[in-house]
Short mmCIF file of C-alpha atoms in Angstrom, two decimals:
data_model
loop_
_atom_site.label_atom_id
_atom_site.label_comp_id
_atom_site.label_asym_id
_atom_site.label_seq_id
_atom_site.Cartn_x
_atom_site.Cartn_y
_atom_site.Cartn_z
CA MET A 526 28.19 -46.05 -63.37
CA SER A 527 30.82 -43.42 -65.25
CA THR A 528 28.20 -43.35 -67.56
CA ARG A 529 25.52 -41.90 -65.19
CA SER A 530 27.79 -40.17 -63.65
CA SER A 531 29.20 -37.90 -66.46
CA GLN A 532 25.84 -37.66 -67.67
CA SER A 533 24.87 -36.09 -64.68
CA ARG A 534 27.57 -33.97 -64.86
CA ALA A 535 26.97 -33.29 -68.39
CA THR A 536 23.38 -31.92 -67.18
CA SER A 537 24.15 -30.29 -64.13
CA GLY A 538 25.88 -26.82 -65.79
CA PRO A 539 28.89 -24.35 -64.87
CA PRO A 540 29.99 -24.31 -61.92
CA THR A 541 28.70 -22.33 -59.54
CA ALA A 542 31.30 -20.04 -59.51
CA TRP A 543 31.38 -19.54 -63.18
CA ARG A 544 27.32 -18.47 -63.06
CA ARG A 545 28.02 -15.65 -60.69
CA LEU A 546 30.87 -14.64 -62.71
CA PRO A 547 28.15 -11.92 -64.12
CA VAL A 548 27.09 -11.38 -60.80
CA HIS A 549 30.56 -10.24 -59.60
CA ALA A 550 31.44 -8.95 -62.37
CA VAL A 551 28.04 -6.26 -61.91
CA ARG A 552 28.96 -5.60 -58.60
CA VAL A 553 32.40 -4.89 -60.21
CA VAL A 554 31.30 -2.01 -62.49
CA LEU A 555 29.20 -0.38 -59.71
CA ALA A 556 31.87 -0.35 -57.03
CA LEU A 557 34.57 1.09 -59.56
CA PHE A 558 31.36 4.02 -60.62
CA PHE A 559 31.14 5.05 -57.44
CA ALA A 560 34.60 5.43 -56.22
CA PHE A 561 35.60 7.03 -59.40
CA PRO A 562 34.75 10.46 -57.76
CA VAL A 563 36.37 9.49 -53.88
CA VAL A 564 39.83 7.90 -56.27
CA PHE A 565 39.47 11.82 -58.18
CA MET A 566 39.68 13.48 -54.81
CA LEU A 567 42.66 11.24 -53.46
CA VAL A 568 44.57 11.52 -56.13
CA SER A 569 44.33 15.13 -56.96
CA SER A 570 45.11 16.47 -53.40
CA PHE A 571 48.67 15.54 -54.63
CA LYS A 572 49.06 17.40 -57.89
CA PRO A 573 49.32 21.16 -58.76
CA ASP A 574 46.50 22.88 -59.95
CA GLN A 575 47.32 23.28 -63.78
CA GLN A 576 48.16 19.35 -63.55
CA ILE A 577 44.76 18.69 -62.53
CA PHE A 578 43.05 20.37 -65.08
CA GLY A 579 45.52 19.15 -67.82
CA ASP A 580 44.92 16.00 -66.23
CA LEU A 581 40.54 15.95 -66.55
CA SER A 582 40.44 14.64 -70.60
CA GLY A 583 42.37 11.48 -69.56
CA PRO A 584 42.82 8.47 -67.42
CA ARG A 585 45.68 10.44 -65.60
CA ALA A 586 42.92 12.11 -63.84
CA PHE A 587 42.27 9.26 -61.86
CA LEU A 588 45.76 8.20 -61.45
CA PRO A 589 49.03 9.01 -58.85
CA VAL A 590 51.26 9.88 -61.72
CA GLY A 591 52.91 13.77 -63.14
CA ASP A 592 54.40 15.80 -60.16
CA LEU A 593 52.77 14.62 -56.92
CA SER A 594 53.92 15.91 -53.62
CA LEU A 595 52.34 16.89 -50.07
CA THR A 596 52.49 20.64 -50.67
CA ASN A 597 48.41 20.65 -50.62
CA TYR A 598 48.44 19.18 -47.15
CA THR A 599 50.77 21.65 -45.80
CA ALA A 600 49.07 24.71 -46.96
CA VAL A 601 45.84 23.80 -45.76
CA PHE A 602 47.13 24.18 -42.24
CA GLU A 603 48.57 26.65 -43.52
CA ARG A 604 45.20 28.61 -44.67
CA VAL A 605 42.51 27.37 -41.92
CA PRO A 606 43.35 26.16 -38.57
CA ALA A 607 42.57 23.18 -39.82
CA LEU A 608 43.76 20.57 -36.54
CA ARG A 609 41.39 22.67 -34.42
CA PHE A 610 38.40 22.10 -36.79
CA LEU A 611 39.09 18.33 -37.12
CA LEU A 612 39.15 18.38 -33.52
CA ASN A 613 35.54 20.30 -32.93
CA SER A 614 33.94 17.87 -34.91
CA LEU A 615 35.56 14.87 -33.68
CA ALA A 616 34.47 16.21 -30.20
CA ILE A 617 31.24 16.83 -30.98
CA SER A 618 30.44 13.44 -33.57
CA ALA A 619 31.67 11.38 -30.33
CA THR A 620 29.54 13.33 -28.18
CA THR A 621 26.58 13.55 -30.16
CA VAL A 622 27.50 9.62 -30.48
CA VAL A 623 27.57 8.33 -27.28
CA LEU A 624 24.74 11.10 -25.31
CA GLY A 625 22.65 9.45 -29.09
CA ILE A 626 22.82 5.85 -28.28
CA VAL A 627 22.13 6.04 -24.37
CA VAL A 628 18.83 8.68 -24.83
CA ASN A 629 17.45 6.29 -27.63
CA SER A 630 18.05 3.29 -26.54
CA LEU A 631 16.39 4.17 -23.28
CA ALA A 632 13.18 5.59 -24.87
CA ALA A 633 13.26 2.37 -27.49
CA PHE A 634 13.53 -0.09 -24.29
CA ALA A 635 10.84 1.28 -22.83
CA LEU A 636 8.31 1.47 -25.96
CA SER A 637 9.45 -1.87 -26.85
CA ARG A 638 9.88 -4.05 -23.46
CA MET A 639 8.01 -2.47 -21.10
CA ARG A 640 4.09 -2.05 -21.21
CA TRP A 641 2.39 1.33 -20.46
CA PRO A 642 -0.73 2.98 -22.04
CA GLY A 643 -0.45 5.40 -25.22
CA ARG A 644 3.36 3.59 -26.44
CA LYS A 645 2.23 2.65 -29.72
CA LEU A 646 0.81 6.48 -30.21
CA LEU A 647 3.56 7.75 -28.95
CA LEU A 648 6.11 5.63 -31.31
CA THR A 649 4.59 6.73 -33.99
CA LEU A 650 4.27 10.43 -32.97
CA ILE A 651 8.40 9.89 -33.07
CA ILE A 652 8.20 8.75 -35.98
CA ALA A 653 6.21 10.91 -38.21
CA THR A 654 9.02 13.61 -37.18
CA LEU A 655 10.53 11.83 -39.43
CA ILE A 656 8.77 13.51 -42.23
CA VAL A 657 9.69 17.20 -40.46
CA PRO A 658 12.47 18.49 -42.79
CA PHE A 659 15.34 19.85 -40.15
CA GLU A 660 14.95 23.36 -42.52
CA THR A 661 11.56 24.04 -41.62
CA PHE A 662 12.68 24.44 -37.74
CA ALA A 663 16.07 25.70 -38.37
CA LEU A 664 15.04 28.94 -37.50
CA PRO A 665 12.89 28.41 -33.92
CA LEU A 666 15.92 25.71 -32.84
CA VAL A 667 17.73 29.03 -32.89
CA TRP A 668 15.54 31.64 -31.32
CA TRP A 669 14.83 28.99 -28.53
CA VAL A 670 18.16 28.00 -28.29
CA ASN A 671 19.44 31.72 -28.01
CA GLU A 672 16.23 31.03 -24.64
CA LEU A 673 17.69 28.50 -22.88
CA PRO A 674 19.70 28.78 -19.66
CA TRP A 675 22.74 27.00 -19.10
CA LEU A 676 24.49 26.79 -15.60
CA GLU A 677 28.09 27.85 -15.75
CA LEU A 678 30.83 27.05 -13.39
CA ASN A 679 33.56 30.10 -12.48
CA GLY A 680 35.62 31.44 -9.50
CA PHE A 681 32.51 31.49 -7.70
CA GLY A 682 30.59 28.79 -7.75
CA LEU A 683 27.66 28.58 -10.24
CA THR A 684 26.07 31.30 -11.95
CA LEU A 685 22.74 30.73 -14.12
CA THR A 686 23.35 32.33 -17.85
CA GLU A 687 20.97 32.41 -20.51
CA GLY A 688 21.03 32.13 -24.80
CA TRP A 689 23.63 28.64 -26.03
CA LEU A 690 24.75 30.65 -29.06
CA ASP A 691 28.52 30.73 -29.40
CA THR A 692 28.85 26.92 -27.59
CA TYR A 693 29.63 23.70 -28.20
CA ARG A 694 26.51 22.54 -26.20
CA VAL A 695 24.46 24.04 -29.17
CA GLN A 696 26.02 21.78 -31.48
CA VAL A 697 25.45 18.55 -29.93
CA LEU A 698 22.77 18.73 -27.43
CA PRO A 699 19.22 19.55 -29.79
CA PHE A 700 20.60 16.41 -32.17
CA VAL A 701 21.01 14.23 -29.34
CA ALA A 702 17.28 12.15 -29.77
CA HIS A 703 16.86 11.50 -33.15
CA GLY A 704 13.05 9.40 -34.33
CA PHE A 705 14.88 7.05 -36.39
CA SER A 706 16.96 6.04 -33.97
CA ILE A 707 14.84 5.66 -31.50
CA PHE A 708 12.71 3.59 -34.17
CA LEU A 709 15.71 1.48 -35.60
CA PHE A 710 16.68 0.12 -31.51
CA HIS A 711 12.99 -0.30 -31.22
CA GLN A 712 13.05 -2.58 -33.90
CA TYR A 713 15.55 -4.81 -32.72
CA PHE A 714 14.91 -4.83 -29.44
CA GLN A 715 11.25 -6.41 -30.32
CA SER A 716 13.62 -9.14 -32.13
CA ILE A 717 15.19 -10.29 -28.82
CA PRO A 718 12.95 -12.86 -26.58
CA LYS A 719 11.26 -11.01 -23.85
CA GLU A 720 11.29 -14.80 -22.40
CA LEU A 721 14.44 -13.05 -20.88
CA ASP A 722 12.72 -10.17 -19.04
CA GLU A 723 10.24 -12.31 -17.20
CA ALA A 724 13.39 -14.45 -16.13
CA ALA A 725 15.44 -11.24 -15.28
CA LEU A 726 12.32 -9.88 -13.18
CA ILE A 727 11.83 -13.37 -11.21
CA ASP A 728 15.32 -13.16 -10.27
CA GLY A 729 15.10 -9.66 -9.05
CA ALA A 730 16.63 -7.76 -11.71
CA GLY A 731 14.33 -3.88 -12.20
CA TRP A 732 13.75 -2.73 -15.40
CA PHE A 733 17.19 -0.30 -15.67
CA GLY A 734 19.24 -3.98 -15.07
CA ILE A 735 17.23 -5.23 -18.13
CA TYR A 736 18.27 -2.77 -20.57
CA ARG A 737 21.84 -2.81 -19.23
CA ARG A 738 22.79 -6.33 -18.31
CA ILE A 739 20.64 -7.42 -20.64
CA VAL A 740 18.83 -6.39 -23.95
CA MET A 741 22.36 -3.80 -24.61
CA PRO A 742 24.95 -6.38 -24.68
CA LEU A 743 22.72 -8.54 -27.20
CA SER A 744 22.46 -5.57 -29.20
CA GLY A 745 25.76 -4.49 -31.36
CA PRO A 746 24.24 -4.52 -34.36
CA ALA A 747 21.70 -1.54 -33.49
CA ILE A 748 24.98 0.19 -31.12
CA ALA A 749 26.96 0.26 -34.49
CA THR A 750 24.20 1.03 -37.00
CA VAL A 751 23.26 4.03 -34.44
CA ALA A 752 26.41 5.36 -33.59
CA ILE A 753 26.84 5.09 -38.09
CA LEU A 754 24.31 6.92 -39.17
CA THR A 755 24.80 9.98 -35.72
CA PHE A 756 28.22 10.20 -36.36
CA LEU A 757 27.60 11.20 -40.63
CA PRO A 758 25.10 13.81 -39.77
CA ALA A 759 26.98 15.24 -36.83
CA TRP A 760 30.34 15.04 -38.78
CA ASN A 761 28.97 16.82 -42.20
CA SER A 762 26.80 19.57 -40.39
CA TYR A 763 27.43 22.68 -41.83
CA LEU A 764 23.83 24.54 -42.17
CA TRP A 765 23.68 24.94 -38.23
CA PRO A 766 27.09 25.70 -37.14
CA LEU A 767 26.80 28.47 -39.83
CA MET A 768 24.06 29.62 -37.89
CA VAL A 769 25.03 29.38 -34.00
CA VAL A 770 28.40 29.07 -33.63
CA GLN A 771 30.51 33.18 -34.33
CA GLN A 772 33.74 32.18 -32.46
CA GLU A 773 37.13 30.16 -35.76
CA GLU A 774 37.43 28.45 -32.74
CA LEU A 775 34.15 26.90 -32.20
CA ARG A 776 33.75 25.68 -35.79
CA PRO A 777 32.93 22.25 -36.58
CA VAL A 778 35.38 21.31 -40.42
CA MET A 779 32.04 21.02 -43.03
CA VAL A 780 31.90 24.98 -41.94
CA GLY A 781 36.12 25.35 -42.62
CA ILE A 782 35.87 24.35 -46.36
CA GLN A 783 33.81 27.50 -47.34
CA TYR A 784 37.75 29.77 -46.14
CA PHE A 785 38.95 28.24 -49.38
CA PHE A 786 36.41 29.79 -51.96
CA GLN A 787 37.15 33.55 -50.23
CA LEU A 788 39.53 34.93 -52.41
CA ASN A 789 41.84 32.59 -55.10
CA PRO A 790 40.45 28.97 -54.94
CA SER A 791 43.26 26.35 -54.71
CA TRP A 792 41.64 23.24 -56.12
CA GLY A 793 44.19 21.01 -55.01
CA GLU A 794 43.86 22.28 -51.55
CA ILE A 795 40.07 21.79 -51.53
CA MET A 796 41.00 18.03 -52.75
CA ALA A 797 43.18 17.88 -49.62
CA TYR A 798 40.56 18.75 -46.61
CA SER A 799 38.46 17.05 -48.45
CA SER A 800 40.21 13.84 -48.08
CA MET A 801 41.05 15.09 -44.74
CA ILE A 802 37.38 14.95 -43.66
CA THR A 803 36.42 12.17 -45.76
CA VAL A 804 38.56 9.34 -44.98
CA PRO A 805 37.41 9.25 -41.09
CA VAL A 806 33.84 8.62 -42.35
CA LEU A 807 35.00 6.50 -44.93
CA ALA A 808 37.31 4.25 -41.83
CA LEU A 809 34.35 4.09 -39.37
CA PHE A 810 32.00 3.00 -42.29
CA LEU A 811 34.31 -0.19 -42.74
CA ALA A 812 35.23 -0.80 -39.22
CA PHE A 813 31.19 -1.36 -38.35
CA GLN A 814 29.82 -2.33 -42.12
CA ARG A 815 29.47 -5.83 -41.10
CA SER A 816 27.10 -4.49 -37.79
CA PHE A 817 25.47 -1.89 -39.81
CA ILE A 818 24.11 -4.55 -42.35
CA ASN A 819 23.32 -7.68 -39.28
CA SER A 820 21.16 -4.62 -38.24
CA ILE A 821 19.57 -3.31 -41.14
CA ALA A 822 18.88 -6.81 -42.23
CA SER A 823 17.89 -7.97 -38.18
CA SER A 824 15.20 -4.31 -37.58
CA GLY A 825 13.00 -6.51 -40.41
CA VAL A 826 12.50 -9.28 -39.44
CA LYS A 827 10.11 -8.37 -36.28
CA GLY A 828 7.74 -5.37 -36.67
#
């Protein structure tokens, strides 16, 4: 009996952990490779310019050694209204995410759960919009938003004004509806059993009640994924605010980085500013990475 067990152990090979060691080693190497730029940026944000260039020839460029201080971070707030830019981007991105989740999920619900003629054709057209780059219609979009009316509240009541330029709404509303977000919600909604809708309709619930009480509570991973994919372009937006916003108090963080290249560029300050605008994005992804992966995996189950 003992001979048979020893033979089975001999033929079974190394333990599973040892067999997976090369895979883990490759993953660690790839993680370090992609993390090097972020580590260099964070470490350099605490160094003066002379030390940044002096450390480029060796591994000290990635190590927090030498003359470290918070001088670059304090200089950022003295050189540009960084706090104002951060608050603007946070407000614009958060509003775009909230409105995007509501609008895109409602459109996806109508396309995936309700039956009406032409819905498949409409979904195809929505997906087709993804092949059109933003740069091709940026200039026509500027003309359109400049012609759109808006109701503003003043001391005499509501006043109809024309033009959205130099406002917060011009940085939010054109990017609320997005074809990929609708498609992602649609694919996830397809994986939810439609028998739940039938049971709710028999109980007297309406379509909006099914959307609010059944479908959306079961779509946490899809909501988290759409939130990340909506937040990233809103936070990283540069070309559009540069075209439609002239007032400094309305500009987002990405437009603010051009301030550091106007006179005497200080790379320590540039690294500090870049770190300030990168950390929120990393924190958001790390907080929702599990839901992001689950949504991407489940969205391809049923199409």
